[in-house]
PDB file of C-alpha atoms in Angstrom:
ATOM      1  CA  MET T   1    -132.743  24.059 -59.545  1.00 40.00           C
ATOM      2  CA  ARG T   2    -131.054  24.869 -62.840  1.00 39.00           C
ATOM      3  CA  LEU T   3    -129.697  21.543 -64.051  1.00 44.00           C
ATOM      4  CA  PHE T   4    -126.971  22.668 -66.380  1.00 42.00           C
ATOM      5  CA  LYS T   5    -125.020  25.748 -67.260  1.00 40.00           C
ATOM      6  CA  LEU T   6    -122.817  26.546 -70.223  1.00 38.00           C
ATOM      7  CA  ALA T   7    -119.075  26.931 -70.000  1.00 36.00           C
ATOM      8  CA  LEU T   8    -117.069  29.390 -72.075  1.00 30.00           C
ATOM      9  CA  VAL T   9    -115.606  27.611 -75.033  1.00 31.00           C
ATOM     10  CA  ALA T  10    -113.503  29.681 -77.458  1.00 29.00           C
ATOM     11  CA  GLY T  11    -115.184  32.827 -76.378  1.00 29.00           C
ATOM     12  CA  THR T  12    -118.898  32.385 -75.948  1.00 25.00           C
ATOM     13  CA  PHE T  13    -120.774  29.134 -76.343  1.00 27.00           C
ATOM     14  CA  ALA T  14    -124.322  29.962 -77.340  1.00 34.00           C
ATOM     15  CA  LEU T  15    -126.564  26.919 -76.839  1.00 40.00           C
ATOM     16  CA  ALA T  16    -129.670  28.304 -78.495  1.00 36.00           C
ATOM     17  CA  LEU T  17    -127.841  29.803 -81.459  1.00 34.00           C
ATOM     18  CA  ALA T  18    -125.356  27.082 -82.407  1.00 40.00           C
ATOM     19  CA  PRO T  19    -124.555  27.794 -86.073  1.00 38.00           C
ATOM     20  CA  ALA T  20    -125.072  25.094 -88.653  1.00 40.00           C
ATOM     21  CA  SER T  21    -121.341  25.173 -89.483  1.00 38.00           C
ATOM     22  CA  HIS T  22    -120.653  23.872 -85.981  1.00 49.00           C
ATOM     23  CA  ALA T  23    -123.177  21.068 -86.205  1.00 59.00           C
ATOM     24  CA  GLN T  24    -122.199  17.845 -84.481  1.00 80.00           C
ATOM     25  CA  ASP T  25    -123.417  14.246 -84.869  1.00 93.00           C
ATOM     26  CA  TYR T  26    -123.530  12.170 -81.709  1.00 97.00           C
ATOM     27  CA  LYS T  27    -124.447   8.520 -81.482  1.00 98.00           C
ATOM     28  CA  ILE T  28    -125.914   8.197 -78.014  1.00 98.00           C
ATOM     29  CA  GLY T  29    -127.073   4.993 -76.294  1.00 98.00           C
ATOM     30  CA  TYR T  30    -129.881   4.667 -73.751  1.00 98.00           C
ATOM     31  CA  SER T  31    -129.839   1.368 -71.882  1.00 98.00           C
ATOM     32  CA  VAL T  32    -133.008   0.660 -69.850  1.00 96.00           C
ATOM     33  CA  PHE T  33    -134.420  -2.269 -67.924  1.00 92.00           C
ATOM     34  CA  TRP T  34    -138.142  -3.089 -67.679  1.00 83.00           C
ATOM     35  CA  GLY T  35    -138.286  -1.146 -70.975  1.00 85.00           C
ATOM     36  CA  THR T  36    -141.974  -1.828 -71.780  1.00 85.00           C
ATOM     37  CA  ASN T  37    -143.122  -0.482 -68.417  1.00 83.00           C
ATOM     38  CA  PRO T  38    -144.983   2.865 -68.846  1.00 84.00           C
ATOM     39  CA  TYR T  39    -142.468   4.434 -66.458  1.00 89.00           C
ATOM     40  CA  LEU T  40    -139.575   3.599 -68.766  1.00 91.00           C
ATOM     41  CA  VAL T  41    -141.523   4.412 -71.907  1.00 92.00           C
ATOM     42  CA  THR T  42    -142.129   7.882 -70.439  1.00 93.00           C
ATOM     43  CA  MET T  43    -138.449   8.257 -69.472  1.00 96.00           C
ATOM     44  CA  VAL T  44    -137.267   7.423 -73.000  1.00 97.00           C
ATOM     45  CA  ALA T  45    -139.859   9.774 -74.434  1.00 96.00           C
ATOM     46  CA  GLY T  46    -138.314  12.602 -72.432  1.00 97.00           C
ATOM     47  CA  ALA T  47    -134.869  11.787 -73.841  1.00 98.00           C
ATOM     48  CA  LYS T  48    -136.262  11.733 -77.363  1.00 98.00           C
ATOM     49  CA  ALA T  49    -137.939  15.099 -76.887  1.00 97.00           C
ATOM     50  CA  ALA T  50    -134.657  16.634 -75.758  1.00 98.00           C
ATOM     51  CA  ALA T  51    -132.849  15.075 -78.715  1.00 98.00           C
ATOM     52  CA  LYS T  52    -135.369  16.660 -81.112  1.00 97.00           C
ATOM     53  CA  GLU T  53    -134.749  20.076 -79.571  1.00 97.00           C
ATOM     54  CA  TRP T  54    -131.017  19.658 -79.999  1.00 96.00           C
ATOM     55  CA  GLN T  55    -131.502  18.735 -83.654  1.00 94.00           C
ATOM     56  CA  ALA T  56    -133.221  22.043 -84.159  1.00 93.00           C
ATOM     57  CA  LYS T  57    -130.107  23.746 -82.791  1.00 91.00           C
ATOM     58  CA  GLY T  58    -127.868  21.921 -85.278  1.00 92.00           C
ATOM     59  CA  VAL T  59    -126.747  19.082 -82.967  1.00 95.00           C
ATOM     60  CA  ASN T  60    -127.832  15.790 -84.518  1.00 95.00           C
ATOM     61  CA  ILE T  61    -128.384  12.833 -82.252  1.00 97.00           C
ATOM     62  CA  ASP T  62    -128.648   9.199 -83.313  1.00 97.00           C
ATOM     63  CA  LEU T  63    -130.316   7.679 -80.255  1.00 98.00           C
ATOM     64  CA  LEU T  64    -130.001   3.871 -79.771  1.00 98.00           C
ATOM     65  CA  VAL T  65    -132.359   2.532 -77.129  1.00 98.00           C
ATOM     66  CA  THR T  66    -131.951  -0.987 -75.702  1.00 97.00           C
ATOM     67  CA  ASN T  67    -134.273  -2.854 -73.356  1.00 95.00           C
ATOM     68  CA  GLY T  68    -132.712  -5.362 -70.960  1.00 91.00           C
ATOM     69  CA  GLY T  69    -135.969  -7.108 -70.287  1.00 87.00           C
ATOM     70  CA  ASP T  70    -137.694  -7.668 -66.999  1.00 81.00           C
ATOM     71  CA  THR T  71    -135.795 -10.401 -65.109  1.00 79.00           C
ATOM     72  CA  ASP T  72    -132.260 -11.032 -66.452  1.00 85.00           C
ATOM     73  CA  THR T  73    -129.902  -8.193 -65.398  1.00 86.00           C
ATOM     74  CA  ALA T  74    -127.030  -9.858 -67.235  1.00 91.00           C
ATOM     75  CA  ARG T  75    -128.824  -9.031 -70.434  1.00 95.00           C
ATOM     76  CA  GLN T  76    -128.460  -5.327 -69.721  1.00 96.00           C
ATOM     77  CA  VAL T  77    -124.727  -5.831 -69.350  1.00 96.00           C
ATOM     78  CA  SER T  78    -124.687  -7.325 -72.857  1.00 97.00           C
ATOM     79  CA  ASP T  79    -126.759  -4.433 -74.150  1.00 97.00           C
ATOM     80  CA  LEU T  80    -124.198  -1.956 -72.780  1.00 97.00           C
ATOM     81  CA  GLU T  81    -121.308  -3.891 -74.325  1.00 97.00           C
ATOM     82  CA  ASP T  82    -123.207  -3.869 -77.654  1.00 98.00           C
ATOM     83  CA  LEU T  83    -123.723  -0.102 -77.426  1.00 98.00           C
ATOM     84  CA  TYR T  84    -119.962   0.339 -76.794  1.00 98.00           C
ATOM     85  CA  ALA T  85    -119.217  -1.842 -79.827  1.00 98.00           C
ATOM     86  CA  GLN T  86    -121.487   0.371 -81.963  1.00 98.00           C
ATOM     87  CA  GLY T  87    -119.306   3.382 -81.137  1.00 98.00           C
ATOM     88  CA  VAL T  88    -121.578   5.489 -78.971  1.00 98.00           C
ATOM     89  CA  LYS T  89    -120.141   8.828 -77.859  1.00 98.00           C
ATOM     90  CA  GLY T  90    -122.039   8.715 -74.616  1.00 98.00           C
ATOM     91  CA  VAL T  91    -124.571   6.493 -72.818  1.00 98.00           C
ATOM     92  CA  LEU T  92    -127.559   7.123 -70.629  1.00 98.00           C
ATOM     93  CA  ILE T  93    -128.406   4.239 -68.262  1.00 98.00           C
ATOM     94  CA  PHE T  94    -131.419   3.225 -66.244  1.00 95.00           C
ATOM     95  CA  PRO T  95    -129.758   0.393 -64.266  1.00 93.00           C
ATOM     96  CA  GLY T  96    -131.655  -2.728 -63.469  1.00 88.00           C
ATOM     97  CA  ASP T  97    -129.002  -3.735 -60.940  1.00 88.00           C
ATOM     98  CA  SER T  98    -126.875  -1.168 -59.124  1.00 87.00           C
ATOM     99  CA  VAL T  99    -123.982  -3.599 -58.616  1.00 90.00           C
ATOM    100  CA  MET T 100    -123.658  -5.268 -62.008  1.00 92.00           C
ATOM    101  CA  ILE T 101    -124.220  -2.094 -64.022  1.00 95.00           C
ATOM    102  CA  GLY T 102    -121.761  -0.190 -61.831  1.00 95.00           C
ATOM    103  CA  ASP T 103    -119.076  -2.758 -62.719  1.00 95.00           C
ATOM    104  CA  THR T 104    -119.851  -2.371 -66.433  1.00 96.00           C
ATOM    105  CA  VAL T 105    -119.680   1.415 -66.194  1.00 98.00           C
ATOM    106  CA  THR T 106    -116.247   1.171 -64.558  1.00 97.00           C
ATOM    107  CA  ASN T 107    -114.743  -1.496 -66.796  1.00 97.00           C
ATOM    108  CA  VAL T 108    -116.135  -0.406 -70.152  1.00 97.00           C
ATOM    109  CA  PHE T 109    -117.167   3.260 -70.275  1.00 98.00           C
ATOM    110  CA  ASN T 110    -114.961   4.793 -67.636  1.00 98.00           C
ATOM    111  CA  ALA T 111    -111.990   2.855 -69.001  1.00 98.00           C
ATOM    112  CA  GLU T 112    -112.551   4.353 -72.464  1.00 97.00           C
ATOM    113  CA  LYS T 113    -113.488   7.804 -71.137  1.00 97.00           C
ATOM    114  CA  ILE T 114    -116.991   7.589 -72.641  1.00 98.00           C
ATOM    115  CA  PRO T 115    -119.351   9.841 -70.600  1.00 98.00           C
ATOM    116  CA  VAL T 116    -122.187   8.236 -68.676  1.00 98.00           C
ATOM    117  CA  VAL T 117    -125.424   9.768 -67.412  1.00 98.00           C
ATOM    118  CA  ILE T 118    -127.474   7.779 -64.841  1.00 98.00           C
ATOM    119  CA  THR T 119    -131.218   8.229 -64.641  1.00 97.00           C
ATOM    120  CA  ASP T 120    -133.376   7.080 -61.774  1.00 92.00           C
ATOM    121  CA  ILE T 121    -131.435   4.205 -60.194  1.00 87.00           C
ATOM    122  CA  GLY T 122    -127.961   4.802 -58.778  1.00 85.00           C
ATOM    123  CA  ILE T 123    -124.904   2.584 -59.247  1.00 91.00           C
ATOM    124  CA  ARG T 124    -122.587   1.367 -56.515  1.00 90.00           C
ATOM    125  CA  SER T 125    -119.345   1.855 -58.508  1.00 95.00           C
ATOM    126  CA  GLY T 126    -118.192   3.772 -61.548  1.00 96.00           C
ATOM    127  CA  ASP T 127    -118.206   7.443 -62.443  1.00 97.00           C
ATOM    128  CA  TYR T 128    -120.750   9.503 -64.309  1.00 98.00           C
ATOM    129  CA  VAL T 129    -121.190  12.962 -65.732  1.00 97.00           C
ATOM    130  CA  SER T 130    -124.561  13.421 -64.040  1.00 98.00           C
ATOM    131  CA  GLN T 131    -126.960  11.345 -62.017  1.00 96.00           C
ATOM    132  CA  ILE T 132    -130.646  12.399 -62.094  1.00 97.00           C
ATOM    133  CA  VAL T 133    -132.689  10.482 -59.540  1.00 93.00           C
ATOM    134  CA  THR T 134    -135.684  10.752 -57.245  1.00 94.00           C
ATOM    135  CA  ASP T 135    -135.128  11.418 -53.585  1.00 94.00           C
ATOM    136  CA  ASN T 136    -136.329   7.877 -52.891  1.00 94.00           C
ATOM    137  CA  TYR T 137    -135.848   8.009 -49.137  1.00 96.00           C
ATOM    138  CA  ALA T 138    -138.144  11.040 -48.932  1.00 97.00           C
ATOM    139  CA  GLY T 139    -140.671   9.317 -51.216  1.00 97.00           C
ATOM    140  CA  GLY T 140    -140.609   6.252 -48.992  1.00 98.00           C
ATOM    141  CA  ARG T 141    -141.282   8.464 -45.975  1.00 98.00           C
ATOM    142  CA  GLN T 142    -144.305   9.954 -47.788  1.00 98.00           C
ATOM    143  CA  ALA T 143    -145.793   6.453 -48.038  1.00 98.00           C
ATOM    144  CA  GLY T 144    -144.923   5.719 -44.398  1.00 98.00           C
ATOM    145  CA  ASP T 145    -146.416   8.968 -43.175  1.00 98.00           C
ATOM    146  CA  TYR T 146    -149.619   8.356 -45.143  1.00 98.00           C
ATOM    147  CA  MET T 147    -149.953   4.860 -43.703  1.00 97.00           C
ATOM    148  CA  ALA T 148    -149.303   6.073 -40.159  1.00 97.00           C
ATOM    149  CA  HIS T 149    -152.004   8.729 -40.602  1.00 97.00           C
ATOM    150  CA  HIS T 150    -154.554   6.059 -41.561  1.00 97.00           C
ATOM    151  CA  LEU T 151    -153.668   3.278 -39.103  1.00 98.00           C
ATOM    152  CA  PRO T 152    -153.703   3.189 -35.323  1.00 98.00           C
ATOM    153  CA  LYS T 153    -150.411   2.833 -33.426  1.00 98.00           C
ATOM    154  CA  GLY T 154    -149.334  -0.757 -33.030  1.00 98.00           C
ATOM    155  CA  SER T 155    -150.627  -1.795 -36.423  1.00 98.00           C
ATOM    156  CA  LYS T 156    -148.426  -4.235 -38.366  1.00 98.00           C
ATOM    157  CA  VAL T 157    -147.008  -3.079 -41.705  1.00 98.00           C
ATOM    158  CA  VAL T 158    -144.600  -4.688 -44.166  1.00 98.00           C
ATOM    159  CA  THR T 159    -142.642  -4.066 -47.364  1.00 98.00           C
ATOM    160  CA  LEU T 160    -142.847  -6.411 -50.339  1.00 98.00           C
ATOM    161  CA  ASP T 161    -139.287  -6.049 -51.678  1.00 95.00           C
ATOM    162  CA  ASN T 162    -138.657  -6.907 -55.331  1.00 92.00           C
ATOM    163  CA  ALA T 163    -135.379  -4.854 -55.527  1.00 86.00           C
ATOM    164  CA  PRO T 164    -132.842  -5.975 -52.860  1.00 87.00           C
ATOM    165  CA  THR T 165    -129.890  -5.011 -55.122  1.00 80.00           C
ATOM    166  CA  SER T 166    -131.350  -1.687 -56.239  1.00 80.00           C
ATOM    167  CA  ASP T 167    -130.138   1.347 -54.287  1.00 81.00           C
ATOM    168  CA  ASN T 168    -133.369   3.121 -55.101  1.00 84.00           C
ATOM    169  CA  GLY T 169    -135.567   0.350 -53.862  1.00 90.00           C
ATOM    170  CA  GLN T 170    -133.645   0.068 -50.581  1.00 92.00           C
ATOM    171  CA  ALA T 171    -133.818   3.811 -50.011  1.00 94.00           C
ATOM    172  CA  ARG T 172    -137.593   3.635 -50.510  1.00 96.00           C
ATOM    173  CA  GLN T 173    -137.857   0.835 -48.000  1.00 97.00           C
ATOM    174  CA  ARG T 174    -135.729   2.656 -45.418  1.00 98.00           C
ATOM    175  CA  GLY T 175    -137.795   5.808 -45.783  1.00 98.00           C
ATOM    176  CA  PHE T 176    -141.083   3.913 -45.388  1.00 98.00           C
ATOM    177  CA  GLU T 177    -139.945   1.891 -42.437  1.00 98.00           C
ATOM    178  CA  ASP T 178    -138.292   4.780 -40.585  1.00 98.00           C
ATOM    179  CA  ALA T 179    -141.465   6.886 -40.902  1.00 98.00           C
ATOM    180  CA  ALA T 180    -143.667   3.946 -39.845  1.00 98.00           C
ATOM    181  CA  ARG T 181    -141.585   3.139 -36.780  1.00 98.00           C
ATOM    182  CA  GLU T 182    -141.362   6.770 -35.717  1.00 98.00           C
ATOM    183  CA  ALA T 183    -145.178   6.964 -35.839  1.00 98.00           C
ATOM    184  CA  GLY T 184    -145.608   3.863 -33.665  1.00 98.00           C
ATOM    185  CA  LEU T 185    -146.376   1.237 -36.258  1.00 98.00           C
ATOM    186  CA  VAL T 186    -144.926  -2.243 -35.988  1.00 98.00           C
ATOM    187  CA  VAL T 187    -142.693  -2.948 -38.986  1.00 98.00           C
ATOM    188  CA  LEU T 188    -142.484  -6.604 -39.920  1.00 98.00           C
ATOM    189  CA  ALA T 189    -139.470  -8.066 -41.667  1.00 97.00           C
ATOM    190  CA  GLU T 190    -139.611  -7.468 -45.410  1.00 96.00           C
ATOM    191  CA  ARG T 191    -141.009 -10.077 -47.714  1.00 96.00           C
ATOM    192  CA  ILE T 192    -138.783 -10.714 -50.763  1.00 96.00           C
ATOM    193  CA  VAL T 193    -140.485 -10.819 -54.171  1.00 96.00           C
ATOM    194  CA  PRO T 194    -137.965 -12.617 -56.443  1.00 93.00           C
ATOM    195  CA  THR T 195    -139.048 -11.067 -59.738  1.00 89.00           C
ATOM    196  CA  LEU T 196    -140.981  -8.061 -60.937  1.00 85.00           C
ATOM    197  CA  THR T 197    -144.031 -10.054 -62.077  1.00 91.00           C
ATOM    198  CA  LEU T 198    -147.658 -10.398 -61.046  1.00 95.00           C
ATOM    199  CA  ASP T 199    -147.181 -14.133 -60.291  1.00 97.00           C
ATOM    200  CA  SER T 200    -144.217 -13.471 -57.992  1.00 96.00           C
ATOM    201  CA  ALA T 201    -146.186 -10.744 -56.207  1.00 97.00           C
ATOM    202  CA  ARG T 202    -149.218 -13.011 -55.739  1.00 98.00           C
ATOM    203  CA  ARG T 203    -147.061 -15.741 -54.222  1.00 97.00           C
ATOM    204  CA  ALA T 204    -145.454 -13.296 -51.812  1.00 97.00           C
ATOM    205  CA  ALA T 205    -148.802 -11.915 -50.755  1.00 98.00           C
ATOM    206  CA  GLU T 206    -150.220 -15.429 -50.202  1.00 98.00           C
ATOM    207  CA  ASP T 207    -147.296 -16.308 -47.978  1.00 97.00           C
ATOM    208  CA  LEU T 208    -147.651 -13.068 -46.087  1.00 98.00           C
ATOM    209  CA  LEU T 209    -151.346 -13.527 -45.302  1.00 98.00           C
ATOM    210  CA  VAL T 210    -150.650 -16.995 -43.967  1.00 97.00           C
ATOM    211  CA  ALA T 211    -147.627 -15.970 -41.863  1.00 97.00           C
ATOM    212  CA  ASP T 212    -149.050 -12.615 -40.667  1.00 97.00           C
ATOM    213  CA  PRO T 213    -152.850 -12.647 -41.060  1.00 97.00           C
ATOM    214  CA  ASP T 214    -153.207  -9.537 -38.890  1.00 97.00           C
ATOM    215  CA  VAL T 215    -151.050  -7.338 -41.149  1.00 98.00           C
ATOM    216  CA  LYS T 216    -152.724  -3.914 -41.660  1.00 98.00           C
ATOM    217  CA  GLY T 217    -150.506  -2.198 -44.154  1.00 98.00           C
ATOM    218  CA  ILE T 218    -148.467  -3.185 -47.254  1.00 98.00           C
ATOM    219  CA  PHE T 219    -145.923  -1.000 -49.079  1.00 98.00           C
ATOM    220  CA  THR T 220    -144.376  -2.132 -52.356  1.00 98.00           C
ATOM    221  CA  LEU T 221    -141.439  -0.665 -54.196  1.00 96.00           C
ATOM    222  CA  ASN T 222    -143.218  -0.854 -57.538  1.00 92.00           C
ATOM    223  CA  GLN T 223    -146.882  -0.510 -58.524  1.00 95.00           C
ATOM    224  CA  LEU T 224    -146.906  -3.850 -60.439  1.00 94.00           C
ATOM    225  CA  ILE T 225    -146.145  -5.741 -57.192  1.00 96.00           C
ATOM    226  CA  LEU T 226    -149.091  -4.097 -55.484  1.00 98.00           C
ATOM    227  CA  GLN T 227    -151.366  -5.006 -58.409  1.00 98.00           C
ATOM    228  CA  GLY T 228    -150.477  -8.645 -57.923  1.00 97.00           C
ATOM    229  CA  ALA T 229    -150.814  -8.470 -54.149  1.00 98.00           C
ATOM    230  CA  TYR T 230    -154.199  -6.871 -54.415  1.00 98.00           C
ATOM    231  CA  GLN T 231    -155.571  -9.815 -56.317  1.00 98.00           C
ATOM    232  CA  VAL T 232    -154.667 -12.130 -53.415  1.00 98.00           C
ATOM    233  CA  ILE T 233    -155.972  -9.661 -50.821  1.00 98.00           C
ATOM    234  CA  ASP T 234    -159.275  -9.305 -52.661  1.00 98.00           C
ATOM    235  CA  GLN T 235    -159.701 -13.068 -53.028  1.00 97.00           C
ATOM    236  CA  ALA T 236    -159.051 -13.440 -49.297  1.00 97.00           C
ATOM    237  CA  GLY T 237    -161.860 -10.977 -48.532  1.00 97.00           C
ATOM    238  CA  ARG T 238    -159.395  -8.446 -47.067  1.00 96.00           C
ATOM    239  CA  ALA T 239    -159.846  -5.634 -49.612  1.00 95.00           C
ATOM    240  CA  GLY T 240    -160.443  -2.455 -47.647  1.00 94.00           C
ATOM    241  CA  ASP T 241    -159.020  -4.055 -44.497  1.00 96.00           C
ATOM    242  CA  ILE T 242    -155.343  -3.535 -45.459  1.00 98.00           C
ATOM    243  CA  THR T 243    -153.904  -0.079 -46.367  1.00 98.00           C
ATOM    244  CA  LEU T 244    -152.049  -0.333 -49.619  1.00 98.00           C
ATOM    245  CA  THR T 245    -149.315   2.006 -50.857  1.00 98.00           C
ATOM    246  CA  ALA T 246    -146.636   1.750 -53.568  1.00 98.00           C
ATOM    247  CA  PHE T 247    -144.084   3.617 -55.596  1.00 96.00           C
ATOM    248  CA  ASP T 248    -144.874   4.592 -59.159  1.00 95.00           C
ATOM    249  CA  VAL T 249    -148.004   4.764 -61.306  1.00 95.00           C
ATOM    250  CA  ASP T 250    -149.303   3.303 -64.517  1.00 93.00           C
ATOM    251  CA  PRO T 251    -152.777   3.365 -66.123  1.00 93.00           C
ATOM    252  CA  ILE T 252    -153.858   0.242 -64.211  1.00 95.00           C
ATOM    253  CA  SER T 253    -152.729   1.383 -60.797  1.00 96.00           C
ATOM    254  CA  TYR T 254    -154.179   4.875 -61.423  1.00 97.00           C
ATOM    255  CA  LYS T 255    -157.545   3.252 -62.121  1.00 96.00           C
ATOM    256  CA  MET T 256    -157.195   1.166 -58.945  1.00 98.00           C
ATOM    257  CA  VAL T 257    -156.756   4.321 -56.901  1.00 97.00           C
ATOM    258  CA  LEU T 258    -159.729   5.892 -58.708  1.00 96.00           C
ATOM    259  CA  ASP T 259    -161.780   2.798 -57.847  1.00 97.00           C
ATOM    260  CA  GLY T 260    -160.694   2.797 -54.212  1.00 96.00           C
ATOM    261  CA  LYS T 261    -158.620  -0.405 -54.423  1.00 98.00           C
ATOM    262  CA  ILE T 262    -155.243   1.213 -53.811  1.00 98.00           C
ATOM    263  CA  ASP T 263    -154.878   3.920 -51.184  1.00 98.00           C
ATOM    264  CA  ALA T 264    -151.840   5.926 -52.275  1.00 98.00           C
ATOM    265  CA  LEU T 265    -149.022   5.945 -54.869  1.00 98.00           C
ATOM    266  CA  VAL T 266    -145.713   7.864 -54.668  1.00 98.00           C
ATOM    267  CA  VAL T 267    -145.289   9.399 -58.155  1.00 97.00           C
ATOM    268  CA  GLN T 268    -142.002  10.212 -59.761  1.00 96.00           C
ATOM    269  CA  ASP T 269    -141.179  12.268 -62.867  1.00 96.00           C
ATOM    270  CA  PRO T 270    -139.470   9.894 -65.347  1.00 96.00           C
ATOM    271  CA  TYR T 271    -140.125  12.203 -68.293  1.00 96.00           C
ATOM    272  CA  ARG T 272    -137.949  14.881 -66.660  1.00 96.00           C
ATOM    273  CA  MET T 273    -135.261  12.297 -65.857  1.00 97.00           C
ATOM    274  CA  GLY T 274    -134.952  11.303 -69.535  1.00 98.00           C
ATOM    275  CA  TYR T 275    -135.255  14.872 -70.738  1.00 98.00           C
ATOM    276  CA  ASP T 276    -132.696  16.319 -68.328  1.00 97.00           C
ATOM    277  CA  GLY T 277    -130.495  13.304 -68.779  1.00 98.00           C
ATOM    278  CA  MET T 278    -130.177  13.841 -72.509  1.00 98.00           C
ATOM    279  CA  ASN T 279    -129.552  17.532 -72.029  1.00 98.00           C
ATOM    280  CA  SER T 280    -126.867  16.810 -69.507  1.00 98.00           C
ATOM    281  CA  MET T 281    -125.155  14.433 -71.850  1.00 98.00           C
ATOM    282  CA  ILE T 282    -125.119  16.803 -74.846  1.00 97.00           C
ATOM    283  CA  VAL T 283    -124.171  19.890 -72.825  1.00 97.00           C
ATOM    284  CA  SER T 284    -121.251  17.862 -71.444  1.00 96.00           C
ATOM    285  CA  LEU T 285    -120.173  16.660 -74.906  1.00 96.00           C
ATOM    286  CA  GLU T 286    -120.445  20.201 -76.246  1.00 93.00           C
ATOM    287  CA  GLY T 287    -118.021  21.467 -73.600  1.00 93.00           C
ATOM    288  CA  GLY T 288    -120.487  22.701 -70.987  1.00 95.00           C
ATOM    289  CA  THR T 289    -120.757  21.813 -67.298  1.00 94.00           C
ATOM    290  CA  VAL T 290    -123.635  20.051 -65.587  1.00 96.00           C
ATOM    291  CA  ASP T 291    -124.736  19.300 -62.039  1.00 96.00           C
ATOM    292  CA  LYS T 292    -123.291  15.960 -61.020  1.00 96.00           C
ATOM    293  CA  ASN T 293    -126.115  14.922 -58.711  1.00 95.00           C
ATOM    294  CA  VAL T 294    -129.712  15.998 -59.028  1.00 94.00           C
ATOM    295  CA  ASP T 295    -132.503  14.857 -56.706  1.00 92.00           C
ATOM    296  CA  LEU T 296    -136.160  15.220 -57.861  1.00 94.00           C
ATOM    297  CA  HIS T 297    -139.175  15.347 -55.561  1.00 94.00           C
ATOM    298  CA  THR T 298    -142.167  13.036 -55.548  1.00 97.00           C
ATOM    299  CA  ARG T 299    -145.881  13.679 -55.290  1.00 97.00           C
ATOM    300  CA  LEU T 300    -148.384  11.583 -53.401  1.00 98.00           C
ATOM    301  CA  LEU T 301    -151.397  10.390 -55.401  1.00 98.00           C
ATOM    302  CA  THR T 302    -154.429   9.510 -53.246  1.00 98.00           C
ATOM    303  CA  ARG T 303    -158.137   9.000 -53.589  1.00 94.00           C
ATOM    304  CA  GLU T 304    -158.646  12.690 -52.718  1.00 95.00           C
ATOM    305  CA  ASN T 305    -156.436  14.106 -55.532  1.00 97.00           C
ATOM    306  CA  VAL T 306    -156.422  11.284 -58.077  1.00 95.00           C
ATOM    307  CA  GLU T 307    -158.071  13.315 -60.856  1.00 92.00           C
ATOM    308  CA  THR T 308    -155.281  15.940 -60.789  1.00 94.00           C
ATOM    309  CA  PHE T 309    -152.885  13.289 -62.062  1.00 95.00           C
ATOM    310  CA  ALA T 310    -154.938  12.424 -65.155  1.00 93.00           C
ATOM    311  CA  SER T 311    -152.604  14.300 -67.502  1.00 91.00           C
ATOM    312  CA  ASP T 312    -149.394  12.689 -66.131  1.00 92.00           C
ATOM    313  CA  PRO T 313    -147.574  11.201 -69.239  1.00 89.00           C
ATOM    314  CA  GLN T 314    -147.187   7.879 -67.369  1.00 90.00           C
ATOM    315  CA  ILE T 315    -150.984   7.646 -67.503  1.00 89.00           C
ATOM    316  CA  ALA T 316    -152.149   9.726 -70.422  1.00 79.00           C
ATOM    317  CA  ALA T 317    -149.505   8.625 -72.973  1.00 58.00           C
ATOM    318  CA  ASN T 318    -149.698   4.890 -72.363  1.00 52.00           C
TER     319      ASN T 318
END
């Protein structure tokens, strides 16, 4: 899919040959959550790479990146308000909460006609120039299909859900559970993981093994949650007895697949999200047109193909 195309502006707008006399300076914000996570580091790296390419074409970008932290979504709202106060001409957003950030987009940026590009996680209100996200439902189905292939019908499986207010997370869960049910697996009620931390994941896994000791499959919406859950499963002597799948990859979870501790990971392309997101923003500001909604595909990392992922920037660059 070609993400963006140029519009005619005063004759012909030549992206690759923008003359120096037409150079523009844009202050662009990028608001992320979980900003130290390798996934987000990779996404911001993609945006920075695109900004550098634009600079070579005479379009100078002052990129301001903010990190809303790991647990307090209200902090990202404050970050966005600060970016607005600093006079950004556009803002890219990786939303930590689809509801709260949607309200901020509506009340701050839409109200002032400042363009917004959403990367990875959707918002439930507000308008945007472009939204570049993974087809999370399809990715969830990949995990469900994998689990169904490795477990007999009637096996109990469950989702550890750390993202009840994230549209992406819920799409992943629906995809996983739909595929599992269709294949004859028994889907237990989700287990909520209050925060994206190892401690929270461990507590959820401990409760799960007490309440449902015969569970045979666990799917998590984030690789960190599965890392914490694995520690409990291993201590309980259940390693190898429970099929483990998750969304996303980092160097630790990659090594766990390599070592046979995790069975499969659904891998996204955050670098392209950041790269295409920045390009969409600048093309729009320069008078071009972009695709409003772009869905990216996922790949399934397993023990059989783990070495083919070694060069993925989420692993190699962190």
